[in-house]
CSV table of C-alpha atoms in Angstrom, one decimal:
chain,number,residue,atom,x,y,z
A,1263,UNK,CA,0.1,-0.2,-0.1
A,1264,UNK,CA,1.8,3.3,-1.0
A,1265,UNK,CA,1.7,6.4,1.4
A,1266,UNK,CA,-1.2,7.9,-0.4
A,1267,UNK,CA,-3.6,4.8,-0.3
A,1268,UNK,CA,-2.8,4.4,3.7
A,1269,UNK,CA,-4.0,8.2,4.4
A,1270,UNK,CA,-7.3,7.6,2.2
A,1271,UNK,CA,-8.0,4.5,4.2
A,1272,UNK,CA,-7.4,6.2,7.7
A,1273,UNK,CA,-9.4,9.2,7.0
A,1274,UNK,CA,-12.0,7.0,5.2
A,1275,UNK,CA,-12.1,5.2,8.9
A,1276,UNK,CA,-12.5,8.6,10.3
A,1277,UNK,CA,-15.6,9.4,8.5
A,1278,UNK,CA,-17.1,5.9,8.9
A,1279,UNK,CA,-16.5,5.6,12.6
A,1280,UNK,CA,-18.0,9.1,12.9
A,1281,UNK,CA,-14.9,10.9,13.9
A,1282,UNK,CA,-15.1,13.2,11.0
A,1283,UNK,CA,-18.8,14.0,10.6
A,1284,UNK,CA,-20.4,15.0,7.5
A,1285,UNK,CA,-19.7,18.7,6.9
A,1286,UNK,CA,-16.7,19.1,9.3
A,1287,UNK,CA,-13.7,20.1,8.4
A,1288,UNK,CA,-10.6,18.1,7.4
A,1289,UNK,CA,-6.9,19.2,8.8
A,1290,UNK,CA,-5.6,21.8,6.1
A,1291,UNK,CA,-2.7,20.0,3.6
A,1292,UNK,CA,0.0,21.6,5.6
A,1293,UNK,CA,-1.2,20.2,9.2
A,1294,UNK,CA,-2.3,16.8,7.5
A,1295,UNK,CA,1.3,16.7,6.4
A,1296,UNK,CA,2.7,17.4,9.6
A,1297,UNK,CA,0.1,14.8,11.3
A,1298,UNK,CA,1.0,11.9,8.7
A,1299,UNK,CA,4.7,13.0,8.5
A,1300,UNK,CA,4.3,13.2,4.6
A,1301,UNK,CA,4.9,15.9,2.1
A,1302,UNK,CA,2.5,18.4,1.2
A,1303,UNK,CA,2.0,16.7,-2.6
A,1304,UNK,CA,0.4,13.1,-0.9
A,1305,UNK,CA,-1.8,15.0,1.3
A,1306,UNK,CA,-3.0,16.4,-2.2
A,1307,UNK,CA,-3.3,13.3,-4.0
A,1308,UNK,CA,-5.2,11.6,-1.3
A,1309,UNK,CA,-7.5,14.4,-0.6
A,1310,UNK,CA,-7.9,14.5,-4.8
A,1311,UNK,CA,-8.7,10.6,-4.5
A,1312,UNK,CA,-11.4,11.4,-1.8
A,1313,UNK,CA,-13.0,14.2,-3.7
A,1314,UNK,CA,-13.3,11.6,-6.9
A,1315,UNK,CA,-14.7,9.1,-4.7
A,1316,UNK,CA,-17.2,11.8,-3.3
A,1317,UNK,CA,-16.0,11.4,0.4
A,1318,UNK,CA,-14.9,14.8,0.9
A,1319,UNK,CA,-15.6,17.9,-1.2
A,1320,UNK,CA,-13.7,20.8,-1.4
A,1321,UNK,CA,-14.6,24.7,-1.2
A,1322,UNK,CA,-12.7,27.6,-2.4
A,1323,UNK,CA,-11.2,29.5,0.8
A,1324,UNK,CA,-13.0,27.2,3.0
A,1325,UNK,CA,-10.6,23.8,2.5
A,1326,UNK,CA,-11.9,20.0,2.4
A,1327,UNK,CA,-15.1,18.9,3.7
A,1328,UNK,CA,-16.8,15.8,4.8
A,1329,UNK,CA,-19.3,15.0,2.1
A,1330,UNK,CA,-23.1,16.0,3.4
A,1331,UNK,CA,-24.3,12.7,2.0
A,1332,UNK,CA,-21.5,10.2,2.3
A,1333,UNK,CA,-22.7,9.2,5.8
A,1334,UNK,CA,-26.1,7.9,4.3
A,1335,UNK,CA,-24.7,6.6,0.7
A,1336,UNK,CA,-21.7,4.6,2.5
A,1337,UNK,CA,-20.6,4.5,6.3
A,1338,UNK,CA,-24.4,4.6,7.4
A,1339,UNK,CA,-26.0,2.6,4.6
A,1340,UNK,CA,-29.0,0.6,6.5
A,1341,UNK,CA,-28.2,-3.0,7.6
A,1342,UNK,CA,-30.9,-3.8,5.7
A,1343,UNK,CA,-29.8,-2.5,2.9
A,1344,UNK,CA,-26.2,-4.2,2.8
A,1345,UNK,CA,-27.2,-7.1,3.9
A,1346,UNK,CA,-29.9,-7.1,0.6
A,1347,UNK,CA,-26.8,-6.3,-1.0
A,1348,UNK,CA,-24.4,-8.9,0.1
A,1349,UNK,CA,-27.3,-11.4,-0.5
A,1350,UNK,CA,-27.5,-10.2,-4.5
A,1351,UNK,CA,-24.1,-10.9,-5.1
A,1352,UNK,CA,-24.7,-14.2,-7.0
A,1353,UNK,CA,-27.1,-12.0,-9.2
A,1354,UNK,CA,-24.4,-9.2,-9.9
A,1355,UNK,CA,-22.0,-11.9,-10.9
A,1356,UNK,CA,-24.6,-12.7,-13.3
A,1357,UNK,CA,-25.3,-9.1,-14.8
A,1358,UNK,CA,-21.1,-8.8,-14.7
A,1359,UNK,CA,-20.4,-11.8,-16.7
A,1360,UNK,CA,-16.7,-12.1,-16.0
A,1361,UNK,CA,-16.9,-15.6,-16.1
A,1362,UNK,CA,-15.7,-17.9,-18.6
A,1363,UNK,CA,-17.6,-20.7,-16.9
A,1364,UNK,CA,-20.9,-20.0,-15.4
A,1365,UNK,CA,-22.3,-23.1,-13.8
A,1366,UNK,CA,-24.1,-20.8,-11.4
A,1367,UNK,CA,-26.0,-18.6,-13.7
A,1368,UNK,CA,-30.0,-18.7,-13.6
A,1369,UNK,CA,-30.4,-18.0,-17.1
A,1370,UNK,CA,-29.4,-19.8,-20.5
A,1371,UNK,CA,-27.0,-18.8,-22.6
A,1372,UNK,CA,-28.2,-16.3,-25.1
A,1373,UNK,CA,-27.3,-18.2,-27.9
A,1374,UNK,CA,-30.3,-20.5,-27.0
A,1375,UNK,CA,-32.8,-17.5,-26.3
A,1376,UNK,CA,-32.6,-13.8,-27.8
A,1377,UNK,CA,-29.9,-14.2,-30.1
A,1378,UNK,CA,-32.0,-17.0,-32.2
A,1379,UNK,CA,-35.3,-15.6,-31.8
A,1380,UNK,CA,-35.3,-11.7,-31.2
A,1381,UNK,CA,-32.4,-10.7,-33.5
A,1382,UNK,CA,-35.1,-11.8,-36.6
A,1383,UNK,CA,-37.1,-8.8,-35.3
A,1384,UNK,CA,-34.7,-6.1,-34.0
A,1385,UNK,CA,-32.5,-5.9,-37.0
A,1386,UNK,CA,-29.7,-3.2,-36.9
A,1387,UNK,CA,-30.7,-3.2,-32.8
A,1388,UNK,CA,-29.8,-6.9,-31.8
A,1389,UNK,CA,-26.7,-7.0,-29.3
A,1390,UNK,CA,-23.4,-7.7,-30.8
A,1391,UNK,CA,-22.6,-11.4,-31.0
A,1392,UNK,CA,-20.6,-11.4,-27.6
A,1393,UNK,CA,-22.9,-9.2,-25.0
A,1394,UNK,CA,-19.8,-9.5,-22.5
A,1395,UNK,CA,-18.4,-6.0,-23.6
A,1396,UNK,CA,-21.0,-4.4,-21.9
A,1397,UNK,CA,-21.1,-7.0,-19.1
A,1398,UNK,CA,-20.0,-4.8,-16.3
A,1399,UNK,CA,-22.4,-2.0,-16.8
A,1400,UNK,CA,-25.5,-4.5,-17.2
A,1401,UNK,CA,-27.3,-2.7,-13.8
A,1402,UNK,CA,-26.1,0.6,-15.2
A,1403,UNK,CA,-27.7,0.0,-18.1
A,1404,UNK,CA,-26.3,0.3,-21.8
A,1405,UNK,CA,-22.8,1.9,-22.0
A,1406,UNK,CA,-23.3,2.9,-25.8
A,1407,UNK,CA,-26.6,5.3,-24.9
A,1408,UNK,CA,-25.0,6.0,-21.2
A,1409,UNK,CA,-22.0,7.4,-23.7
A,1410,UNK,CA,-24.4,9.1,-25.8
A,1411,UNK,CA,-26.2,10.9,-22.8
A,1412,UNK,CA,-22.5,11.9,-21.6
A,1413,UNK,CA,-21.8,13.8,-24.7
A,1414,UNK,CA,-25.3,15.4,-24.7
A,1415,UNK,CA,-24.4,16.7,-21.4
A,1416,UNK,CA,-21.1,18.0,-22.7
A,1417,UNK,CA,-22.4,19.7,-25.1
A,1418,UNK,CA,-25.1,21.7,-22.5
A,1419,UNK,CA,-21.9,22.2,-20.6
A,1420,UNK,CA,-22.3,19.8,-17.9
A,1421,UNK,CA,-19.2,17.3,-16.8
A,1422,UNK,CA,-20.2,14.2,-16.6
A,1423,UNK,CA,-19.0,10.9,-17.5
A,1424,UNK,CA,-20.5,7.6,-18.2
A,1425,UNK,CA,-20.4,6.6,-14.6
A,1426,UNK,CA,-22.2,9.1,-13.7
A,1427,UNK,CA,-25.4,8.4,-15.5
A,1428,UNK,CA,-27.9,5.3,-15.1
A,1429,UNK,CA,-30.6,4.1,-17.1
A,1430,UNK,CA,-33.8,3.6,-15.7
A,1431,UNK,CA,-37.5,2.7,-16.6
A,1432,UNK,CA,-38.6,5.9,-17.3
A,1433,UNK,CA,-38.5,9.2,-14.8
A,1434,UNK,CA,-41.1,7.9,-12.5
A,1435,UNK,CA,-38.4,4.9,-12.1
A,1436,UNK,CA,-35.9,7.3,-11.3
A,1437,UNK,CA,-37.6,9.2,-9.1
A,1438,UNK,CA,-38.6,6.1,-7.3
A,1439,UNK,CA,-35.0,5.3,-6.8
A,1440,UNK,CA,-34.0,8.1,-5.8
A,1441,UNK,CA,-36.8,8.3,-2.9
A,1442,UNK,CA,-36.1,4.8,-2.0
A,1443,UNK,CA,-32.4,5.3,-1.5
A,1444,UNK,CA,-31.9,8.5,0.0
A,1445,UNK,CA,-34.9,9.1,2.0
A,1446,UNK,CA,-36.5,7.4,5.2
A,1447,UNK,CA,-39.7,7.7,6.5
A,1448,UNK,CA,-40.6,10.5,8.4
A,1449,UNK,CA,-38.2,12.5,6.2
A,1450,UNK,CA,-39.2,15.8,5.2
A,1451,UNK,CA,-38.7,17.3,1.6
A,1452,UNK,CA,-39.8,20.3,-0.5
A,1453,UNK,CA,-41.9,19.8,-3.6
A,1454,UNK,CA,-43.1,22.7,-6.3
A,1455,UNK,CA,-46.4,23.6,-5.4
A,1456,UNK,CA,-48.3,23.1,-8.2
A,1457,UNK,CA,-45.8,20.4,-8.8
A,1458,UNK,CA,-46.1,16.8,-10.3
A,1459,UNK,CA,-48.7,15.1,-8.4
A,1460,UNK,CA,-47.6,11.0,-9.2
A,1461,UNK,CA,-43.9,12.5,-7.1
A,1462,UNK,CA,-46.4,13.1,-4.4
A,1463,UNK,CA,-48.2,10.1,-4.6
A,1464,UNK,CA,-44.7,8.2,-4.3
A,1465,UNK,CA,-43.7,10.1,-1.6
A,1466,UNK,CA,-46.8,9.5,0.6
A,1467,UNK,CA,-46.2,5.7,-0.5
A,1468,UNK,CA,-42.7,6.0,1.1
A,1469,UNK,CA,-44.3,7.7,4.5
A,1470,UNK,CA,-42.0,11.0,3.5
A,1471,UNK,CA,-43.4,14.0,5.0
A,1472,UNK,CA,-44.0,16.6,1.5
A,1473,UNK,CA,-43.9,20.7,2.1
A,1474,UNK,CA,-45.1,22.6,-0.9
A,1475,UNK,CA,-42.9,25.3,-2.1
A,1476,UNK,CA,-45.0,28.3,-4.6
A,1477,UNK,CA,-44.3,28.1,-8.2
A,1478,UNK,CA,-44.1,31.5,-9.4
A,1479,UNK,CA,-44.2,32.1,-13.4
A,1480,UNK,CA,-40.3,32.5,-12.7
A,1481,UNK,CA,-39.8,29.1,-11.2
A,1482,UNK,CA,-40.0,28.7,-6.9
A,1483,UNK,CA,-41.2,31.6,-5.0
A,1484,UNK,CA,-37.6,32.2,-3.3
A,1485,UNK,CA,-38.7,33.4,-0.3
A,1486,UNK,CA,-41.1,30.9,0.1
A,1487,UNK,CA,-38.2,28.0,-0.1
A,1488,UNK,CA,-35.9,30.0,1.9
A,1489,UNK,CA,-38.4,30.1,5.0
A,1490,UNK,CA,-39.6,26.5,4.7
A,1491,UNK,CA,-35.4,25.6,4.1
A,1492,UNK,CA,-34.9,27.6,7.5
A,1493,UNK,CA,-38.1,25.9,9.2
A,1494,UNK,CA,-37.8,22.6,7.5
A,1495,UNK,CA,-34.6,21.4,7.4
A,1496,UNK,CA,-35.5,19.4,4.3
A,1497,UNK,CA,-33.2,16.5,3.0
A,1498,UNK,CA,-34.4,17.0,-0.7
A,1499,UNK,CA,-36.2,19.7,-2.7
A,1500,UNK,CA,-38.1,18.1,-6.0
A,1501,UNK,CA,-37.9,20.7,-8.7
A,1502,UNK,CA,-38.3,21.1,-12.3
A,1503,UNK,CA,-36.5,23.9,-14.4
A,1504,UNK,CA,-37.7,24.1,-17.6
A,1505,UNK,CA,-41.4,23.7,-19.2
A,1506,UNK,CA,-42.8,23.0,-15.7
A,1507,UNK,CA,-45.5,19.9,-15.2
A,1508,UNK,CA,-48.2,21.6,-14.7
A,1509,UNK,CA,-47.4,25.1,-15.1
A,1510,UNK,CA,-45.8,25.5,-18.3
A,1511,UNK,CA,-43.3,28.3,-17.0
A,1512,UNK,CA,-39.5,28.1,-16.8
A,1513,UNK,CA,-36.9,29.1,-14.2
A,1514,UNK,CA,-34.9,32.1,-14.9
A,1515,UNK,CA,-31.5,32.6,-14.2
A,1516,UNK,CA,-31.4,34.8,-11.0
A,1517,UNK,CA,-33.8,32.1,-9.7
A,1518,UNK,CA,-32.0,29.2,-10.3
A,1519,UNK,CA,-29.1,30.6,-8.9
A,1520,UNK,CA,-30.7,31.3,-5.7
A,1521,UNK,CA,-32.1,28.0,-5.2
A,1522,UNK,CA,-28.6,26.5,-5.7
A,1523,UNK,CA,-27.5,28.9,-2.8
A,1524,UNK,CA,-30.1,28.1,-0.5
A,1525,UNK,CA,-29.2,24.2,-1.0
A,1526,UNK,CA,-25.7,24.9,-0.6
A,1527,UNK,CA,-26.6,27.2,2.8
A,1528,UNK,CA,-28.9,24.6,4.3
A,1529,UNK,CA,-27.8,21.5,3.0
A,1530,UNK,CA,-30.4,19.7,1.0
A,1531,UNK,CA,-30.0,18.1,-2.1
A,1532,UNK,CA,-32.0,19.4,-5.1
A,1533,UNK,CA,-33.4,16.9,-7.5
A,1534,UNK,CA,-34.4,18.4,-11.1
A,1535,UNK,CA,-37.0,16.1,-13.0
A,1536,UNK,CA,-36.6,17.3,-16.8
A,1537,UNK,CA,-38.6,15.4,-19.6
A,1538,UNK,CA,-38.8,18.2,-21.9
A,1539,UNK,CA,-35.0,19.2,-22.4
A,1540,UNK,CA,-34.7,17.7,-25.7
A,1541,UNK,CA,-37.0,19.8,-27.0
A,1542,UNK,CA,-36.1,22.7,-29.3
A,1543,UNK,CA,-38.7,24.9,-28.0
A,1544,UNK,CA,-37.5,24.9,-24.5
A,1545,UNK,CA,-34.7,26.9,-23.5
A,1546,UNK,CA,-33.1,28.5,-20.5
A,1547,UNK,CA,-31.0,27.7,-18.0
A,1548,UNK,CA,-31.2,24.3,-15.7
A,1549,UNK,CA,-29.9,23.2,-12.2
A,1550,UNK,CA,-27.6,20.7,-13.3
A,1551,UNK,CA,-26.0,22.5,-15.7
A,1552,UNK,CA,-25.2,25.7,-13.2
A,1553,UNK,CA,-24.3,23.5,-10.2
A,1554,UNK,CA,-22.1,20.3,-12.4
A,1555,UNK,CA,-24.0,17.8,-10.2
A,1556,UNK,CA,-22.3,18.3,-7.3
A,1557,UNK,CA,-25.6,19.2,-5.3
A,1558,UNK,CA,-28.0,18.4,-8.0
A,1559,UNK,CA,-29.4,14.8,-9.1
A,1560,UNK,CA,-30.6,15.2,-12.7
A,1561,UNK,CA,-33.6,12.8,-14.0
A,1562,UNK,CA,-34.2,12.5,-17.7
A,1563,UNK,CA,-36.6,10.5,-20.0
A,1564,UNK,CA,-37.6,9.9,-23.3
A,1565,UNK,CA,-41.2,9.4,-22.8
A,1566,UNK,CA,-42.3,13.3,-23.9
A,1567,UNK,CA,-40.4,13.0,-26.7
A,1568,UNK,CA,-40.2,9.3,-28.4
A,1569,UNK,CA,-42.8,7.1,-26.8
A,1570,UNK,CA,-43.7,6.8,-23.1
A,1571,UNK,CA,-44.2,3.0,-24.0
A,1572,UNK,CA,-40.3,3.1,-24.6
A,1573,UNK,CA,-40.0,3.2,-21.1
A,1574,UNK,CA,-36.2,4.7,-21.1
A,1575,UNK,CA,-35.2,7.3,-18.8
A,1576,UNK,CA,-32.0,8.0,-17.0
A,1577,UNK,CA,-30.2,9.5,-13.7
A,1578,UNK,CA,-27.1,11.7,-13.7
A,1579,UNK,CA,-25.4,12.6,-10.4
A,1580,UNK,CA,-22.2,12.1,-8.8
A,1581,UNK,CA,-20.8,8.7,-9.2
A,1582,UNK,CA,-21.0,7.8,-5.6
A,1583,UNK,CA,-24.5,8.5,-5.6
A,1584,UNK,CA,-25.2,6.9,-9.2
A,1585,UNK,CA,-23.2,3.5,-7.7
A,1586,UNK,CA,-25.6,3.7,-4.8
A,1587,UNK,CA,-28.5,3.8,-6.8
A,1588,UNK,CA,-27.3,1.2,-9.4
A,1589,UNK,CA,-27.1,-1.1,-6.2
A,1590,UNK,CA,-30.9,-0.5,-5.2
A,1591,UNK,CA,-31.7,-0.8,-9.1
A,1592,UNK,CA,-30.3,-4.5,-9.4
A,1593,UNK,CA,-32.2,-5.8,-6.0
A,1594,UNK,CA,-35.7,-4.3,-7.3
A,1595,UNK,CA,-35.3,-4.8,-10.9
A,1596,UNK,CA,-32.4,-6.7,-12.0
A,1597,UNK,CA,-31.5,-4.3,-14.7
A,1598,UNK,CA,-33.4,-2.3,-17.4
A,1599,UNK,CA,-34.2,-3.0,-21.4
A,1600,UNK,CA,-30.6,-3.5,-23.3
A,1601,UNK,CA,-32.8,-3.6,-26.3
A,1602,UNK,CA,-35.0,-0.7,-25.7
A,1603,UNK,CA,-31.6,1.3,-24.5
A,1604,UNK,CA,-30.1,0.2,-28.1
A,1605,UNK,CA,-33.2,1.2,-30.2
A,1606,UNK,CA,-33.3,4.6,-28.4
A,1607,UNK,CA,-29.2,4.9,-29.3
A,1608,UNK,CA,-29.7,3.9,-32.6
A,1609,UNK,CA,-32.2,7.1,-32.6
A,1610,UNK,CA,-30.3,9.3,-31.3
A,1611,UNK,CA,-26.7,8.3,-33.1
A,1612,UNK,CA,-28.0,7.9,-36.5
A,1613,UNK,CA,-30.2,11.3,-36.8
A,1614,UNK,CA,-33.7,10.0,-36.6
A,1615,UNK,CA,-34.4,12.1,-32.9
A,1616,UNK,CA,-32.7,15.1,-34.4
A,1617,UNK,CA,-35.2,15.2,-37.0
A,1618,UNK,CA,-38.1,14.1,-35.0
A,1619,UNK,CA,-37.8,16.5,-32.6
A,1620,UNK,CA,-37.6,19.1,-34.7
A,1621,UNK,CA,-40.8,18.3,-36.5
A,1622,UNK,CA,-41.9,17.9,-33.0
A,1623,UNK,CA,-41.1,21.5,-32.1
A,1624,UNK,CA,-43.2,22.9,-35.0
A,1625,UNK,CA,-46.2,20.9,-34.3
A,1626,UNK,CA,-45.9,22.5,-30.3
A,1627,UNK,CA,-45.1,25.9,-31.9
A,1628,UNK,CA,-48.5,25.6,-33.7
A,1629,UNK,CA,-50.7,24.2,-30.8
A,1630,UNK,CA,-49.5,26.4,-28.8
A,1631,UNK,CA,-50.5,29.8,-30.8
A,1632,UNK,CA,-53.8,28.0,-31.2
A,1633,UNK,CA,-54.4,27.5,-27.4
A,1634,UNK,CA,-53.1,31.2,-27.2
A,1635,UNK,CA,-55.8,32.4,-29.1
A,1636,UNK,CA,-58.5,31.1,-27.9
A,1637,UNK,CA,-57.7,32.0,-23.9
A,1638,UNK,CA,-57.6,35.1,-25.3
A,1639,UNK,CA,-60.8,34.9,-27.2
A,1640,UNK,CA,-62.7,33.6,-23.8
A,1641,UNK,CA,-60.6,36.2,-21.4
A,1642,UNK,CA,-58.7,33.6,-19.1
A,1643,UNK,CA,-54.9,34.1,-18.5
A,1644,UNK,CA,-52.0,31.5,-17.5
A,1645,UNK,CA,-50.2,31.4,-14.7
A,1646,UNK,CA,-46.8,31.5,-16.7
A,1647,UNK,CA,-46.6,32.1,-20.1
A,1648,UNK,CA,-45.4,29.3,-22.6
A,1649,UNK,CA,-42.1,28.2,-22.2
A,1650,UNK,CA,-42.0,25.9,-25.4
A,1651,UNK,CA,-43.4,22.6,-23.5
A,1652,UNK,CA,-46.7,21.0,-24.0
A,1653,UNK,CA,-48.8,22.4,-20.6
A,1654,UNK,CA,-50.4,25.8,-20.1
A,1655,UNK,CA,-51.9,26.5,-16.6
A,1656,UNK,CA,-55.3,28.1,-16.6
A,1657,UNK,CA,-56.2,30.4,-13.9
A,1658,UNK,CA,-59.7,30.4,-12.8
A,1659,UNK,CA,-61.8,33.1,-11.3
A,1660,UNK,CA,-62.5,33.4,-7.6
A,1661,UNK,CA,-65.4,31.1,-6.8
A,1662,UNK,CA,-65.0,28.9,-9.7
A,1663,UNK,CA,-64.5,24.9,-8.2
A,1664,UNK,CA,-62.0,23.2,-10.6
A,1665,UNK,CA,-63.1,19.9,-9.5
A,1666,UNK,CA,-66.6,20.4,-10.0
A,1667,UNK,CA,-65.6,21.6,-13.5
A,1668,UNK,CA,-63.8,18.8,-14.0
A,1669,UNK,CA,-66.9,16.5,-13.0
A,1670,UNK,CA,-69.0,18.7,-15.5
A,1671,UNK,CA,-66.4,18.4,-18.3
A,1672,UNK,CA,-66.5,14.5,-18.1
A,1673,UNK,CA,-70.8,14.5,-18.7
A,1674,UNK,CA,-69.6,16.4,-21.6
A,1675,UNK,CA,-66.8,14.0,-23.2
A,1676,UNK,CA,-64.0,16.2,-22.1
A,1677,UNK,CA,-61.2,14.8,-20.0
A,1678,UNK,CA,-59.5,17.4,-18.3
A,1679,UNK,CA,-56.4,17.9,-15.6
A,1680,UNK,CA,-58.0,20.0,-12.9
A,1681,UNK,CA,-55.3,22.4,-10.8
A,1682,UNK,CA,-56.0,21.1,-7.3
A,1683,UNK,CA,-54.8,17.5,-8.1
A,1684,UNK,CA,-51.3,19.2,-8.6
A,1685,UNK,CA,-51.5,21.0,-5.3
A,1686,UNK,CA,-49.7,19.6,-2.1
A,1687,UNK,CA,-53.0,21.3,-0.3
A,1688,UNK,CA,-55.9,22.1,-1.8
A,1689,UNK,CA,-56.1,26.1,-2.0
A,1690,UNK,CA,-59.1,27.6,-2.8
A,1691,UNK,CA,-57.3,30.6,-4.4
A,1692,UNK,CA,-55.2,28.3,-6.7
A,1693,UNK,CA,-58.1,26.6,-8.7
A,1694,UNK,CA,-57.2,26.3,-12.4
A,1695,UNK,CA,-56.4,23.6,-14.8
A,1696,UNK,CA,-53.4,22.0,-16.6
A,1697,UNK,CA,-54.0,22.2,-20.6
A,1698,UNK,CA,-52.0,19.8,-23.1
A,1699,UNK,CA,-51.8,21.9,-26.0
A,1700,UNK,CA,-51.2,19.3,-28.1
A,1701,UNK,CA,-54.7,18.1,-27.5
A,1702,UNK,CA,-56.5,21.5,-26.8
A,1703,UNK,CA,-57.3,22.8,-30.6
A,1704,UNK,CA,-61.0,21.9,-30.3
A,1705,UNK,CA,-63.2,24.9,-30.2
A,1706,UNK,CA,-65.7,22.9,-27.8
A,1707,UNK,CA,-63.3,23.2,-25.3
A,1708,UNK,CA,-63.1,26.4,-25.2
A,1709,UNK,CA,-66.8,26.9,-25.5
A,1710,UNK,CA,-67.4,24.3,-22.8
A,1711,UNK,CA,-65.0,26.6,-20.3
A,1712,UNK,CA,-66.5,29.5,-21.4
A,1713,UNK,CA,-69.8,28.6,-20.8
A,1714,UNK,CA,-69.4,27.1,-17.5
A,1715,UNK,CA,-66.9,30.0,-15.9
A,1716,UNK,CA,-69.4,32.3,-16.9
A,1717,UNK,CA,-72.4,30.8,-15.2
A,1718,UNK,CA,-70.5,30.5,-12.2
A,1719,UNK,CA,-69.5,34.3,-12.5
A,1720,UNK,CA,-73.6,35.3,-12.9
A,1721,UNK,CA,-74.6,33.5,-9.8
């Protein structure tokens, strides 16, 4: 063992034992060199290795500190999780495919199954003759797609490698992994309000306490976020920067900077769910771009741009967080579909996806124009100006019950999404409706809205 490795091991043991608690400062380079009787260069190398492993973080002018989430992700990992991972070692060996003789494998050889049947239908998206080239990444997902996503992040100014990306069965699967891995029953989190209601259901199922942060046209209400971060001491803030679901608005640059500043000050992680990032109609900063995935976990999906039936999404984060999520993914779903991931990878690399996005953006622009004109005709406003996604959020006048309106719409053969469903606690003054512009061209919908709202106002 080298001097550097020895120092890393000793400091890691101090973190594991709690001698160095999360957030506590490590000795300065000079003091550590004196303590371990080595050169300053050796300490620098040891600290650099610990930063790369996610054990510690570096802040200019403040030195090195124990990473806030390291204890949860590693040394204080729940005993039942650690035991489950140990039990799953056989499963891991099957996924890794590092052995030439595999009498312990629970599956038949690929040549007996998919290589002889599925390749007839999958054409050029079939796996190579030997799948071992990607064996180590089975739980992480198809390496080719992860490499491609890493390139896309780089094009957007985000430094991340394939080891910082985990493929999932869509964004909802990614959210589920994050919740189950980073939170415990009784923990408090902050969410956009109004926000993504399937997320609310997942949090309730996991017995997580939710506190809503008011969503404005510019993004989260920073004053509200600050007050609730100070009072509630949340572990995570779940939010969306671009073409927000359900309001349709995008976060401004000053708001994004303020969110990240509050996250650092109050020690919470930001989970950013961005299903519309690839749309050419959507523009603006997103949190992972500003934060470089240091305190942000970024979730993406192809469900809103390619097809919900593909069930292909991803998580980008620090490699230590990704490794922890990959463990849970392996335990709960073994792995994701390599065939689907290869299909998506092919669409991205051969230019089909890019051409499809151009056509999709034209449809969004046309549909948004139609919706805007119709809303102006009947005198309804939106919470946020359309920002290039699928949604606008109608604001109803006082006295209009959005749930009652939704029930009346069903009687007319119209399916709507009342705003109350997207609120943590139903707020009478936030009555509204999420409208998907792709389905909102029928004049009958606007005639219905106008008629019912005028009836309420005339009472």
